[in-house]
Each structure stands twice: as C-alpha cells, then as structure tokens.
C-alpha cells in the first residue's frame, strides 16, 4: 500500500484491440544502420514473398557514390558474378555491385504475445502481430560466381580432353528395377533435409509492390491500425493470457480454415460476421487470386447494396423458425423491420431510432440491434451509416447498381403496403424518380442547373433594372448626383459557374440524390442561402474558415506528396473528413472546382500529361497536379522533371538523367536524381511514370 501511495496513477488510457490487420501484420527487423538513415530512404527495387513459408526477399539499392563504397571491389564482384559480357540475365547490369538482397528468417513461431501499438487522441490501439521476420543480407551472388567459375573450368577441361580421347567402345548396359518403397523409408525421405529444401524451392515467389512511408497507400493502410471504436465492428476486449483463454465457439473459423470452403460459403460466413463491408475489403479477405466476377455473383445472394457498400441480408441473420432473444418476435417480423432500416439508409445517411420504432412497432432492444449492425450513434443527431459512401464501386459496376435498385424498388413496395407508410413518411422524389441517390448522374444535375439558370435569367434582369430605377429616383440631398458604377461581370460569372460541368460537387457525402432534397450536392436550405453558392463560398470570402481549413489541408498534403491526381486528392480529402469531428466546418460542402482552385492557389501547377489514346484512366485520374515550389534544394530538379512529363507519358531513366544533367549541371549526384524520382514518379516495367498516371 505504501508503494502504491508513492506511485499514484497519473492518467488512465483506453486500450482497444484492432483486428483489421491481425492476419496480415508482420514485423521486419533490419540490420543496424546509422540513426541518420532510415530504410525508407533507400530505394526498394523489388520485393517478393513465399506465403506458405512466410519468407520475404527484398532488393535494395546500394549508394555507389558514397565515399565509403569501394568501387574497385564492386566492379570485381560484378565481374565474378556476371562475367565480362552483360546481358538481360545479368545480376548487375551496370557492371557494378549496385544492389543488395535481404532474405528473411522467422525469429519465433509464437507471436501471440506481441502486438503493434498506435497511440492517438488519448487512446491506445493494439494490433496482434502475425509474424516477426529478421532480414539478413543474402550472399547468393557468391554461389552464382562459384557456379560460373566451375562451368568455365569444366568447359576448359572438356576442351582439352576431347582432343586425346578416342571413341569409346559400345558397352552392354544392365537395367534393374528398384523395389517398391516401404512406408518407413518414405517417412524418412519426406522428413529429410533434401526433401524439405526441394519442397521449399518449388513454392513460387509472389512479387509485391513496395510503398514508402509517406505514400498515400501507406497512409490508407495505417488507418486499419485503429479500432473502429464502440461501433461494434471490432471487439475491443483484450486478448486473454493462454491459461485464461476460453474455448473458441464451434462456428468461429480461422482465415486458413475459411479458405478451404467453397467461395459461396466463404462470402456468407464473412458477411454474417462482419455484417457491413466494402467490396474492396471483401476481395482482400478472400485472397489475391479470386475472380471478382464470381465474388459479385456470390455477394448478391447474401447481401444488399447500401450506399455503395454491402450489408448482409436480414434472412441470413434471422433464419426461418428463429425468434428475437429480446422480445420473442418471429424471424419474419424481424427481417421486415431490419429491411426497413436498411431501406432508410439507402435514402439518407441518418436514421432516427424513434422513427424506426414507431413504424415497425418493435421493441427498443430489437431496433437497437438493427442499427448497431450498420450504423454508429451520434449525440443529438441520430444514427449514421457506419461506412463512407463507396462511389468507386458505383462507378465501376453500374449493372450491379441497377439490379440492386430494382430489388430495393420491390422491397420498398412491400414496406409501403405492410407498414401503411403515408407520403410524409416516404422521402420526396421529384419528377417521379424512385431510384437510390447513386443513380442521379452529374450530367442530370448540370441539366437541372442550366434549366434553373435560364428560368431565372429574365427575373434577374427585371430585378436589376428595378433597382437601377430606384437608385435614380432616390435623391436624398438636393444637388447631389449619384454616380452609376458599371455593372460588374462577377454576378454573371457566378451564375454561369453554376452550369459548368466541372462544378459537379465532389463526392464527400453519400447523400447525393435529388430525392434526398439536395440542390446540386448541397442541402436545399444551404444552396438557397448566402453562405455558399454551388459549393463555393460567396465571392470575396477567400478568408472564410472553410477556405482556410481547405488551404491548410492542401498545403500539408502536397508537402508530403509532391504529385497527386485529382482522384487521389479527393480520396485523401475523404479520409481527412473521416478523421474530423462531427459538425466540422469542412462538412459544409466542397466542390471539385473549389478544391482545384485551392490547389492552384497553394503554389501547385497542373501538369498536362499526354495520356495515350487507349488509356483506361478516368477524367479525374488524368488531372495531375504537382507542387512547383516547396522552398528546398530540389525545386529546380522537380520542375525540370515535370516539364519532361508534360511532353511524355512515360520516360526512361537515362533520358531523365541526361536532361537533369543538361539543365542543372554535371555535378548532379545519383542521390539527387533518386530523390526527385522517388518524390514524383513510380517505376513500372522499366519505365518511369508520374505518380497516379500508370495504369497497370
């Protein structure tokens, strides 16, 4: 007790268990290097893995211009390995040992006691480690050099002896058949070192893509290290010690066991346990070699599309002849009530529990179960759908969206009949449209905006003329003449800006449809008010809180990533919005035009990359923006590089090297070239592309 009084509790921290990466997270232990150099600073040339053996091989570049590098030794090693003639199969194409291979080995087979921790906003999030691998330098190039040496010696000996050898006489050969292998002999052979080495060698390598610490994809994956909070998606109970570990239920499968089942059963089990999932996450859980078309067929049998995400069907959770554990209501009534909640989320981001209880006449506990399956509660707002709107899936699969829309139309008709829904309860759908919000295209919103602008043009002209006449007639002081200023074109530009196609609002909210009372992507009340106009702040309000927050986000993003497509920038902005608290000023509505204007105002330039005619890139992926001046020593190198890509879609490294040398001088080092390439480009198939432009 005395010790506890001397050491009081200073702070209590909530600890959460994140499971999104529990089956995928590995810890790599590298050899010791100087503290000033991180492994992310070294260009990773290639990476590959053997999943069954949990064996990883990384290939990293060696700084041959470092004063500590022995060039003569590097040339000698390359000569021993590849010989005098370099070809496509050469290990060192530059005739210099300019790369090094690191091979992994397992440090421990039991990693249940280890986890990766992430501390954020007073919370500690833990993710269990799936494996710990130590990476050590591989000297396989020495084996290759020895093999080359033995081949040369054998060739020389064969050439000398062939001159003296006479043709051998024909000899009789006796053929013998071996006896059948016994079970004991087979067991010894299978457990032998040679057999295991052969089996390990037969497993094919799977090539991987390496993404650096500051890459947007790395930032996206790091989000999975955070638990989803109290939403019910992930279990926040900490893992118990082995001696207190409870026996797992019979219906719980590991991922290895799950993948032994048929694809339809895998999808059903995953959806039944997770309940709400984006299609991309489902594909990642099923494995890299699963056909997406087969998964699309399977997912539609067990789930419904809600805001671009898949929600498990009610009859999967409440099978026939089952009942509610709270109220004893039969499964048929529960399915109908849950379908009503799902349908409400196809109409809006928010649902009020009291409204659901009033319509369905179910108990509060049953309604809460429905909502916890697919939503999170927000204080003083209601229940919000748990996942962001997946516009990418909607764009890629319009046929699936249309089929799901037809299914929801049928479900809606049944709900109207069963619950006697009056018109006030049903969402208003102008022009007789009954489809989900995702079916209202940008072209339709542009046409609506054009029609409204044409209808209001005559009214605006008459109002302007009336105000001019009032100004002329309202002479307050005798002898004072009111000077008439020429009418600014700013008003006309604002009116025309509404009908421009580029002004389609960015998809920062799933509630986009006309039937959801939105005016071109903004709430009707806000669109009619004076605080914003078609997603923009009013003219002259560049210093508004929205503009300042957006400018800060853009500047911080381009300081980390020098080149971004509009599509990638919008994705990062959506991730940024997801991390903000409810009611933040950026939720007021940001359009594509406002985002692009802010990017240009932040010192960036649009790079007109000449995409090939047959490109699969979308219009947003073809809009490439780059930070022109960051204030560091690489600005000149980056500007030269960007000018190269304004004339070429893809470029070889030697062309970039020669152009940089020509523009920046002969003293340009390899590290400086590597840095500017790493900041702005990616390598694919021996060619270099601006980030985000390559379509693999």
XYZ file of C-alpha atoms in Angstrom:
696
model
C 0.000 0.000 0.000
C 2.852 2.369 0.776
C 4.365 1.755 -2.651
C 1.033 2.478 -4.337
C 0.694 5.792 -2.491
C 4.184 6.811 -3.589
C 3.372 5.951 -7.200
C -0.104 7.411 -7.927
C -1.998 6.878 -11.169
C -1.318 9.893 -13.387
C -3.525 9.028 -16.349
C -5.869 6.268 -17.465
C -5.779 5.327 -21.154
C -8.431 3.356 -23.027
C -6.951 0.337 -24.813
C -8.597 -1.063 -27.962
C -7.896 -4.200 -29.961
C -7.881 -3.623 -33.737
C -8.303 -6.772 -35.808
C -8.404 -5.492 -39.394
C -4.738 -6.405 -39.983
C -4.461 -9.208 -37.413
C -3.867 -11.858 -40.108
C -1.589 -9.675 -42.242
C 0.694 -7.636 -39.977
C 4.384 -8.587 -39.906
C 7.284 -7.010 -38.044
C 10.529 -6.769 -40.044
C 13.812 -6.498 -38.167
C 16.588 -4.970 -40.285
C 20.357 -4.921 -39.688
C 21.598 -1.934 -37.715
C 22.275 1.204 -39.741
C 23.243 4.774 -38.828
C 20.491 6.640 -36.998
C 20.558 9.363 -39.653
C 19.479 6.893 -42.351
C 16.175 5.032 -42.366
C 15.351 2.110 -44.632
C 12.602 4.188 -46.191
C 15.329 6.482 -47.579
C 16.874 3.580 -49.524
C 15.211 2.841 -52.895
C 13.486 -0.559 -52.735
C 13.997 -2.126 -56.157
C 11.828 -5.219 -55.676
C 10.036 -7.310 -53.059
C 8.667 -10.852 -53.145
C 7.231 -13.375 -50.715
C 6.554 -17.085 -50.292
C 3.339 -17.006 -48.200
C 3.383 -20.634 -47.007
C 6.925 -20.394 -45.688
C 6.461 -16.785 -44.519
C 9.674 -15.954 -46.356
C 10.358 -12.465 -47.717
C 13.105 -11.229 -50.015
C 13.827 -7.532 -50.534
C 16.210 -5.973 -53.034
C 17.609 -2.555 -52.090
C 19.884 -0.166 -53.933
C 23.446 0.491 -52.732
C 24.764 4.046 -52.728
C 27.726 3.596 -55.056
C 28.631 7.301 -54.804
C 29.176 7.148 -51.066
C 32.837 7.817 -50.172
C 32.859 4.616 -48.083
C 31.934 2.500 -51.121
C 34.860 0.623 -52.698
C 34.265 0.911 -56.420
C 37.008 -1.481 -57.480
C 35.642 -4.192 -55.191
C 32.137 -3.603 -56.556
C 33.374 -3.966 -60.136
C 35.260 -7.146 -59.245
C 32.192 -8.741 -57.634
C 30.026 -7.871 -60.653
C 32.661 -9.356 -62.981
C 32.856 -12.574 -60.958
C 29.061 -12.960 -60.904
C 28.125 -11.997 -64.483
C 31.348 -12.395 -66.400
C 32.669 -9.991 -68.990
C 29.541 -10.000 -71.196
C 26.453 -8.428 -69.617
C 23.013 -9.443 -70.888
C 19.385 -9.447 -69.687
C 20.082 -12.257 -67.206
C 22.930 -10.384 -65.532
C 22.603 -9.754 -61.816
C 24.370 -6.391 -62.038
C 23.504 -4.755 -65.363
C 25.592 -1.666 -64.544
C 28.740 -3.879 -64.214
C 28.915 -2.680 -60.628
C 27.508 -4.183 -57.440
C 24.793 -1.557 -57.004
C 22.155 -3.553 -55.091
C 21.905 -5.917 -52.161
C 19.402 -8.662 -51.332
C 17.930 -9.213 -47.877
C 16.363 -12.595 -47.015
C 14.107 -13.257 -44.022
C 14.018 -15.912 -41.332
C 11.485 -16.423 -38.545
C 12.623 -15.363 -35.083
C 9.834 -17.115 -33.213
C 6.920 -19.354 -34.079
C 4.700 -17.966 -31.300
C 3.825 -14.299 -31.836
C 0.678 -14.252 -29.684
C 2.476 -12.175 -27.031
C 3.442 -9.392 -29.460
C 1.381 -6.537 -30.909
C 1.871 -3.241 -32.733
C 0.609 -0.221 -30.783
C -0.638 3.102 -32.107
C -1.376 5.954 -29.701
C -3.824 8.587 -30.914
C -6.002 11.144 -29.103
C -5.661 9.543 -25.679
C -6.355 6.006 -26.937
C -4.002 3.060 -27.376
C -4.862 0.782 -30.317
C -3.230 -2.680 -30.423
C -2.993 -4.967 -33.466
C -1.697 -8.536 -32.950
C 1.365 -9.483 -34.998
C 1.017 -12.361 -37.443
C 4.771 -12.893 -37.714
C 8.192 -11.482 -36.863
C 10.863 -11.784 -39.548
C 14.550 -10.933 -39.358
C 16.071 -9.675 -42.605
C 19.727 -10.505 -43.170
C 21.958 -9.853 -46.186
C 21.874 -12.683 -48.726
C 25.141 -13.741 -50.388
C 23.599 -15.839 -53.140
C 25.648 -13.864 -55.666
C 28.746 -15.643 -54.326
C 27.153 -19.009 -55.141
C 26.442 -17.727 -58.619
C 30.065 -16.631 -59.022
C 31.288 -20.080 -57.873
C 28.926 -21.802 -60.311
C 30.237 -19.644 -63.170
C 33.802 -20.482 -62.185
C 33.082 -24.225 -62.127
C 31.362 -24.024 -65.534
C 34.389 -22.306 -67.044
C 36.780 -24.874 -65.570
C 34.629 -27.770 -66.774
C 34.476 -26.282 -70.258
C 38.256 -25.890 -70.368
C 38.859 -29.453 -69.174
C 36.328 -30.840 -71.644
C 38.036 -28.975 -74.478
C 41.481 -30.307 -73.591
C 40.484 -33.915 -73.101
C 38.304 -34.155 -76.222
C 41.378 -33.928 -78.493
C 43.041 -37.009 -76.995
C 40.060 -39.197 -76.293
C 39.246 -41.945 -78.730
C 35.750 -43.063 -79.417
C 34.672 -45.422 -76.670
C 33.517 -48.938 -77.432
C 29.861 -49.840 -77.161
C 29.178 -51.468 -73.807
C 26.266 -53.559 -72.638
C 24.007 -51.893 -70.030
C 22.065 -53.847 -67.465
C 18.724 -52.309 -66.369
C 17.463 -53.018 -62.864
C 14.121 -52.014 -61.321
C 14.071 -50.756 -57.765
C 11.877 -52.412 -55.203
C 8.702 -50.608 -54.013
C 9.456 -48.038 -51.331
C 8.328 -49.036 -47.868
C 6.270 -46.722 -45.683
C 9.128 -46.331 -43.232
C 11.553 -45.387 -45.996
C 9.066 -42.916 -47.401
C 8.655 -41.261 -43.988
C 12.437 -40.881 -43.685
C 12.653 -39.422 -47.194
C 9.846 -36.919 -46.567
C 11.460 -35.726 -43.347
C 14.923 -35.412 -44.849
C 16.628 -32.070 -45.293
C 16.985 -32.506 -49.072
C 13.264 -33.186 -49.495
C 12.245 -30.157 -47.422
C 14.647 -27.931 -49.314
C 13.205 -29.161 -52.603
C 9.621 -28.506 -51.430
C 10.562 -25.013 -50.293
C 12.223 -24.296 -53.624
C 9.104 -25.419 -55.519
C 6.852 -22.801 -53.895
C 6.674 -19.891 -56.353
C 7.628 -16.362 -55.389
C 4.804 -13.805 -55.284
C 6.023 -10.372 -56.359
C 4.947 -7.433 -54.198
C 4.740 -3.657 -54.595
C 6.645 -1.654 -52.007
C 5.137 1.677 -50.874
C 7.172 4.164 -48.866
C 6.314 5.654 -45.509
C 4.815 8.836 -46.963
C 2.933 7.196 -49.821
C -0.844 7.699 -49.787
C -1.453 3.944 -49.885
C 0.680 3.509 -46.768
C -1.317 6.203 -45.009
C -4.519 4.435 -46.033
C -3.327 1.086 -44.670
C -2.238 2.696 -41.398
C -5.877 3.631 -40.777
C -6.562 -0.081 -40.254
C -4.318 0.001 -37.172
C -7.101 1.962 -35.469
C -10.043 0.160 -33.914
C -13.475 1.317 -35.072
C -14.357 2.375 -31.535
C -17.629 1.320 -29.951
C -19.407 0.750 -33.261
C -19.480 -2.982 -32.778
C -17.411 -3.708 -35.879
C -14.430 -4.891 -33.877
C -14.250 -6.479 -30.477
C -12.477 -4.186 -28.004
C -11.897 -6.923 -25.432
C -8.198 -7.552 -24.959
C -6.705 -10.959 -25.679
C -6.513 -13.047 -22.508
C -3.468 -14.952 -21.408
C -3.172 -18.586 -22.638
C -4.111 -20.024 -19.266
C -7.338 -17.964 -19.181
C -8.082 -18.308 -22.874
C -11.662 -19.515 -23.389
C -12.565 -22.297 -25.759
C -13.489 -20.833 -29.154
C -17.087 -21.359 -30.336
C -17.632 -24.062 -32.898
C -18.817 -21.585 -35.522
C -15.584 -19.492 -35.480
C -13.082 -20.266 -38.247
C -9.585 -19.005 -38.863
C -8.777 -17.465 -42.241
C -6.814 -20.586 -43.189
C -9.818 -22.799 -42.416
C -12.184 -20.402 -44.138
C -10.300 -20.531 -47.436
C -10.724 -24.297 -47.611
C -14.501 -23.827 -48.026
C -16.346 -23.127 -51.306
C -16.389 -19.475 -52.365
C -20.133 -19.053 -51.674
C -19.695 -20.311 -48.105
C -16.693 -18.032 -47.548
C -18.700 -14.976 -48.612
C -21.680 -15.964 -46.478
C -19.585 -16.546 -43.342
C -17.671 -13.280 -43.768
C -20.801 -11.198 -44.337
C -22.650 -12.878 -41.467
C -19.831 -11.986 -39.055
C -18.877 -8.533 -40.357
C -22.417 -7.523 -41.485
C -21.270 -4.401 -43.427
C -18.289 -4.391 -45.786
C -16.965 -2.543 -48.851
C -16.404 -4.764 -51.882
C -12.658 -3.987 -51.923
C -12.271 -5.247 -48.340
C -14.162 -8.426 -49.184
C -11.814 -9.103 -52.114
C -8.753 -8.581 -49.910
C -10.074 -11.063 -47.333
C -10.831 -13.709 -49.956
C -7.298 -13.604 -51.368
C -5.491 -12.193 -54.408
C -6.379 -14.976 -56.862
C -10.183 -14.917 -56.526
C -12.227 -13.882 -59.581
C -14.106 -10.648 -58.829
C -16.964 -11.614 -61.170
C -17.603 -14.790 -59.153
C -17.495 -12.773 -55.925
C -20.021 -10.289 -57.342
C -22.382 -13.140 -58.157
C -21.949 -14.630 -54.682
C -22.292 -11.403 -52.693
C -25.651 -10.550 -54.256
C -27.100 -13.786 -52.867
C -26.321 -12.897 -49.252
C -26.155 -9.072 -49.125
C -27.802 -5.872 -50.387
C -26.123 -2.737 -51.718
C -26.449 0.284 -49.406
C -24.543 3.496 -50.232
C -22.084 1.521 -52.362
C -21.333 -0.962 -49.547
C -22.696 -4.464 -48.945
C -24.948 -5.185 -45.954
C -25.825 -8.786 -45.092
C -29.438 -9.760 -45.817
C -31.848 -9.988 -42.915
C -32.831 -13.599 -43.555
C -29.162 -14.624 -43.151
C -29.070 -13.192 -39.619
C -32.632 -14.243 -38.750
C -33.278 -17.619 -40.402
C -36.728 -19.155 -40.587
C -38.198 -20.587 -37.354
C -35.920 -18.382 -35.215
C -37.085 -15.548 -32.948
C -35.845 -12.430 -31.178
C -33.819 -13.059 -27.999
C -35.287 -9.844 -26.540
C -38.979 -9.921 -27.347
C -39.625 -13.352 -28.851
C -40.863 -11.809 -32.115
C -40.674 -14.322 -35.026
C -37.921 -14.057 -37.649
C -40.304 -12.867 -40.391
C -41.225 -9.735 -38.410
C -37.574 -9.086 -37.507
C -36.485 -9.358 -41.163
C -39.179 -6.908 -42.197
C -38.127 -4.393 -39.556
C -34.446 -4.691 -40.410
C -35.223 -4.305 -44.125
C -36.968 -1.037 -43.262
C -33.795 0.219 -41.509
C -31.630 -0.822 -44.478
C -34.010 0.867 -46.895
C -33.930 4.090 -44.833
C -30.137 4.128 -45.170
C -30.468 3.903 -48.964
C -32.341 7.213 -48.730
C -30.213 9.101 -46.187
C -27.017 8.988 -44.141
C -29.015 9.385 -40.918
C -31.795 7.397 -39.242
C -33.690 8.244 -36.044
C -34.367 5.258 -33.779
C -37.696 6.587 -32.520
C -38.989 6.828 -36.087
C -37.999 3.215 -36.769
C -39.643 2.011 -33.557
C -42.819 3.943 -34.344
C -43.148 2.491 -37.837
C -42.094 -1.111 -37.143
C -43.769 -1.406 -33.684
C -40.761 -3.446 -32.484
C -39.081 -3.262 -29.088
C -36.306 -0.778 -28.432
C -33.767 -3.616 -27.998
C -34.591 -5.135 -31.404
C -34.355 -1.756 -33.143
C -31.035 -1.060 -31.435
C -29.692 -4.402 -32.691
C -30.687 -3.483 -36.254
C -28.941 -0.113 -36.044
C -25.783 -1.443 -34.399
C -25.374 -3.831 -37.338
C -24.883 -0.990 -39.815
C -24.623 2.395 -38.047
C -22.988 4.364 -35.240
C -24.821 6.697 -32.882
C -24.030 10.417 -32.954
C -25.061 12.559 -29.997
C -28.023 14.847 -30.773
C -28.044 13.693 -34.402
C -29.211 10.090 -34.593
C -27.615 7.023 -36.171
C -25.184 7.492 -39.065
C -24.335 4.757 -41.583
C -21.102 3.155 -40.434
C -19.113 3.295 -43.709
C -18.442 6.177 -46.111
C -20.150 6.181 -49.475
C -18.258 3.949 -51.950
C -18.510 5.922 -55.171
C -15.719 3.934 -56.815
C -17.733 0.704 -56.698
C -20.831 2.505 -58.019
C -18.820 3.852 -60.933
C -17.222 0.519 -61.863
C -20.349 -1.669 -61.622
C -23.413 0.169 -62.999
C -25.111 -3.123 -63.946
C -24.964 -4.344 -60.336
C -26.233 -0.978 -59.116
C -29.196 -1.126 -61.496
C -30.085 -4.668 -60.410
C -29.910 -3.708 -56.751
C -32.074 -0.658 -57.465
C -34.766 -2.916 -58.893
C -34.596 -5.142 -55.785
C -34.917 -2.135 -53.491
C -37.900 -0.900 -55.506
C -39.671 -4.203 -54.821
C -38.752 -4.115 -51.114
C -39.998 -0.527 -50.891
C -43.364 -1.509 -52.341
C -43.743 -4.285 -49.743
C -42.785 -1.956 -46.899
C -45.312 0.643 -48.026
C -48.023 -1.985 -48.030
C -47.122 -3.648 -44.706
C -46.455 -0.503 -42.681
C -49.064 1.711 -44.412
C -46.438 4.378 -44.997
C -48.002 7.756 -45.791
C -46.483 10.255 -48.194
C -44.994 12.333 -45.380
C -43.016 9.299 -44.186
C -41.723 8.441 -47.653
C -38.902 10.670 -48.969
C -39.928 13.107 -51.649
C -38.746 12.096 -55.106
C -39.062 14.833 -57.717
C -40.003 14.031 -61.278
C -41.261 10.626 -60.229
C -37.792 9.195 -59.609
C -37.740 6.340 -57.142
C -34.152 5.155 -57.527
C -31.394 5.447 -54.989
C -29.248 8.537 -54.814
C -26.421 6.925 -56.700
C -28.407 6.782 -59.950
C -28.582 10.589 -60.310
C -25.652 11.422 -62.573
C -23.625 14.600 -62.756
C -24.983 15.333 -66.249
C -28.511 15.339 -64.865
C -27.552 17.823 -62.154
C -25.863 20.019 -64.751
C -29.014 19.989 -66.883
C -31.132 20.926 -63.867
C -28.746 23.782 -63.067
C -28.877 25.014 -66.672
C -32.667 24.924 -66.687
C -32.873 26.861 -63.422
C -30.370 29.447 -64.650
C -32.339 30.016 -67.879
C -35.633 30.342 -65.992
C -34.179 32.833 -63.505
C -32.268 34.911 -66.075
C -35.246 37.055 -67.120
C -36.286 37.521 -63.488
C -32.783 38.643 -62.535
C -32.704 41.135 -65.412
C -36.021 42.687 -64.336
C -34.867 42.884 -60.711
C -31.617 44.571 -61.773
C -33.483 47.129 -63.867
C -35.877 47.876 -60.995
C -33.001 48.516 -58.585
C -31.347 50.905 -61.034
C -34.550 52.893 -61.322
C -34.874 53.064 -57.537
C -31.308 54.404 -57.285
C -32.038 57.135 -59.842
C -35.265 58.143 -58.095
C -33.874 58.181 -54.528
C -32.097 61.561 -54.484
C -31.728 62.246 -50.755
C -29.845 65.573 -50.889
C -30.546 68.308 -53.446
C -27.757 68.907 -55.888
C -26.137 65.566 -55.149
C -25.705 63.357 -58.168
C -25.421 59.634 -57.682
C -22.603 58.153 -59.702
C -23.581 54.930 -61.503
C -20.818 52.383 -61.477
C -20.673 49.953 -64.414
C -22.266 46.620 -63.579
C -19.626 44.056 -62.628
C -19.497 40.817 -64.551
C -18.945 38.989 -61.288
C -22.623 38.222 -60.861
C -22.899 36.843 -64.376
C -19.795 34.739 -63.835
C -21.255 33.322 -60.631
C -24.462 32.489 -62.490
C -22.610 30.848 -65.364
C -20.393 28.975 -62.927
C -23.413 27.006 -61.777
C -23.826 25.361 -65.185
C -20.215 24.422 -65.769
C -19.656 20.691 -65.877
C -16.520 20.854 -63.740
C -18.613 22.329 -60.950
C -20.177 18.980 -60.075
C -19.737 18.664 -56.286
C -17.117 16.304 -55.033
C -18.399 13.102 -53.507
C -17.775 13.905 -49.847
C -21.133 12.580 -48.741
C -23.224 9.620 -49.878
C -26.418 11.715 -49.797
C -26.230 12.997 -53.377
C -29.630 12.324 -54.911
C -32.288 14.849 -55.903
C -34.838 12.832 -53.955
C -32.780 13.459 -50.797
C -33.578 17.186 -51.051
C -30.151 18.150 -52.346
C -29.535 21.009 -54.725
C -26.544 20.045 -56.871
C -24.919 18.251 -53.990
C -25.729 20.766 -51.216
C -28.694 20.810 -48.829
C -31.529 22.842 -50.279
C -31.555 25.312 -47.414
C -27.853 25.999 -47.760
C -27.923 26.255 -51.543
C -30.597 28.926 -51.304
C -28.843 30.849 -48.551
C -25.980 33.247 -48.773
C -23.298 31.291 -47.003
C -22.279 29.290 -50.073
C -23.019 29.150 -53.779
C -22.877 25.812 -55.558
C -20.276 24.520 -53.137
C -18.164 27.748 -53.228
C -18.021 30.385 -50.535
C -19.525 33.709 -51.658
C -17.289 35.949 -53.794
C -14.697 37.798 -51.809
C -14.735 35.291 -48.947
C -11.415 33.558 -49.620
C -10.505 34.031 -45.965
C -13.544 32.185 -44.619
C -12.932 29.336 -42.136
C -13.818 26.793 -44.845
C -11.265 28.258 -47.262
C -8.566 28.412 -44.589
C -9.144 24.819 -43.486
C -9.144 23.605 -47.091
C -5.965 25.563 -47.874
C -4.223 24.081 -44.827
C -5.202 20.544 -45.884
C -3.979 21.077 -49.468
C -0.644 22.582 -48.409
C 0.032 19.827 -45.858
C -0.881 17.113 -48.372
C 1.379 18.405 -51.157
C 4.265 18.889 -48.748
C 4.117 15.118 -48.107
C 3.305 14.045 -51.684
C 4.563 16.303 -54.425
C 2.437 14.834 -57.253
C -1.246 13.895 -56.980
C -4.084 13.228 -59.386
C -7.441 14.830 -58.674
C -8.861 11.377 -57.975
C -6.193 10.622 -55.360
C -6.519 14.088 -53.826
C -10.274 13.591 -53.413
C -9.670 10.205 -51.792
C -7.228 11.734 -49.319
C -9.697 14.538 -48.626
C -12.421 11.992 -47.848
C -10.031 10.243 -45.425
C -9.309 13.619 -43.849
C -13.032 14.267 -43.458
C -13.490 10.881 -41.803
C -10.956 11.847 -39.123
C -12.682 15.161 -38.307
C -15.249 15.533 -35.504
C -18.947 15.904 -36.429
C -20.000 19.424 -37.304
C -16.568 20.498 -38.580
C -16.596 23.442 -40.970
C -15.302 21.331 -43.917
C -18.545 19.325 -43.905
C -20.317 22.380 -45.378
C -19.713 21.080 -48.918
C -16.573 21.262 -51.081
C -16.847 21.098 -54.887
C -14.282 19.847 -57.385
C -13.774 23.385 -58.688
C -13.159 24.805 -55.214
C -10.650 22.017 -54.468
C -8.788 22.621 -57.749
C -8.744 26.395 -57.243
C -7.292 25.922 -53.766
C -4.589 23.609 -55.151
C -3.547 26.192 -57.740
C -3.621 28.975 -55.143
C -1.313 26.921 -52.883
C 1.586 27.114 -55.342
C 0.843 23.982 -57.367
C 0.523 23.619 -61.123
C -1.495 21.294 -63.296
C 0.722 19.029 -65.409
C -0.884 18.270 -68.778
C 0.378 14.716 -69.115
C -0.179 13.387 -72.690
C -2.069 10.204 -71.820
C -2.214 7.577 -74.584
C -5.492 7.446 -76.579
C -6.350 3.959 -75.277
C -5.864 4.882 -71.600
C -8.245 3.484 -69.016
C -7.732 6.478 -66.713
C -10.846 8.412 -65.707
C -11.058 12.216 -66.206
C -10.168 12.776 -62.532
C -7.154 10.469 -62.897
C -5.958 12.466 -65.921
C -5.892 15.733 -63.962
C -2.398 15.766 -62.434
C -1.245 18.470 -60.015
C 2.273 18.974 -58.684
C 3.901 21.227 -56.106
C 6.007 23.646 -58.147
C 7.972 25.318 -55.354
C 8.478 23.891 -51.869
C 11.449 26.012 -50.832
C 14.011 23.199 -50.781
C 17.027 22.476 -52.974
C 15.101 20.030 -55.178
C 12.691 22.590 -56.657
C 14.748 23.077 -59.837
C 15.189 19.327 -60.358
C 11.479 18.690 -59.824
C 10.479 21.448 -62.255
C 12.714 20.010 -64.973
C 11.226 16.556 -64.344
C 7.660 17.870 -64.517
C 8.395 19.633 -67.812
C 9.613 16.313 -69.207
C 6.342 14.623 -68.266
C 4.295 17.450 -69.748
C 5.510 16.135 -73.123
C 5.870 12.420 -72.395
C 3.546 9.939 -70.706
C 6.400 7.605 -69.762
C 10.172 8.155 -69.806
C 13.325 6.085 -69.410
C 15.707 6.898 -66.608
C 18.645 7.693 -68.881
C 16.577 10.399 -70.609
C 15.690 11.942 -67.236
C 19.322 11.732 -66.121
C 20.632 13.436 -69.254
C 18.001 16.191 -69.178
C 18.638 16.923 -65.489
C 22.385 16.989 -66.111
C 21.890 19.339 -69.063
C 19.684 21.742 -67.089
C 21.271 21.540 -63.625
C 24.946 20.907 -64.324
C 27.365 17.999 -64.368
C 27.718 17.836 -60.582
C 24.247 16.304 -60.126
C 24.629 13.244 -57.890
C 22.782 9.947 -58.124
C 21.159 10.580 -54.727
C 19.626 13.815 -56.016
C 18.216 12.049 -59.073
C 16.875 9.220 -56.914
C 15.239 11.716 -54.565
C 13.369 13.605 -57.255
C 12.272 10.344 -58.880
C 11.080 8.995 -55.532
C 9.143 12.204 -54.802
C 7.341 12.412 -58.138
C 7.477 9.123 -60.042
C 6.931 5.386 -59.952
C 8.772 2.729 -61.941
C 6.830 0.084 -63.850
C 8.153 -2.293 -66.484
C 11.480 -0.476 -66.774
C 9.794 2.884 -67.482
C 9.091 5.851 -65.196
C 5.648 7.458 -64.813
C 4.306 10.340 -62.773
C 2.595 9.080 -59.620
C -1.001 8.080 -60.206
C -0.773 8.040 -64.017
C 0.376 4.479 -64.653
C -2.445 2.028 -65.375
C -1.154 -1.455 -64.567
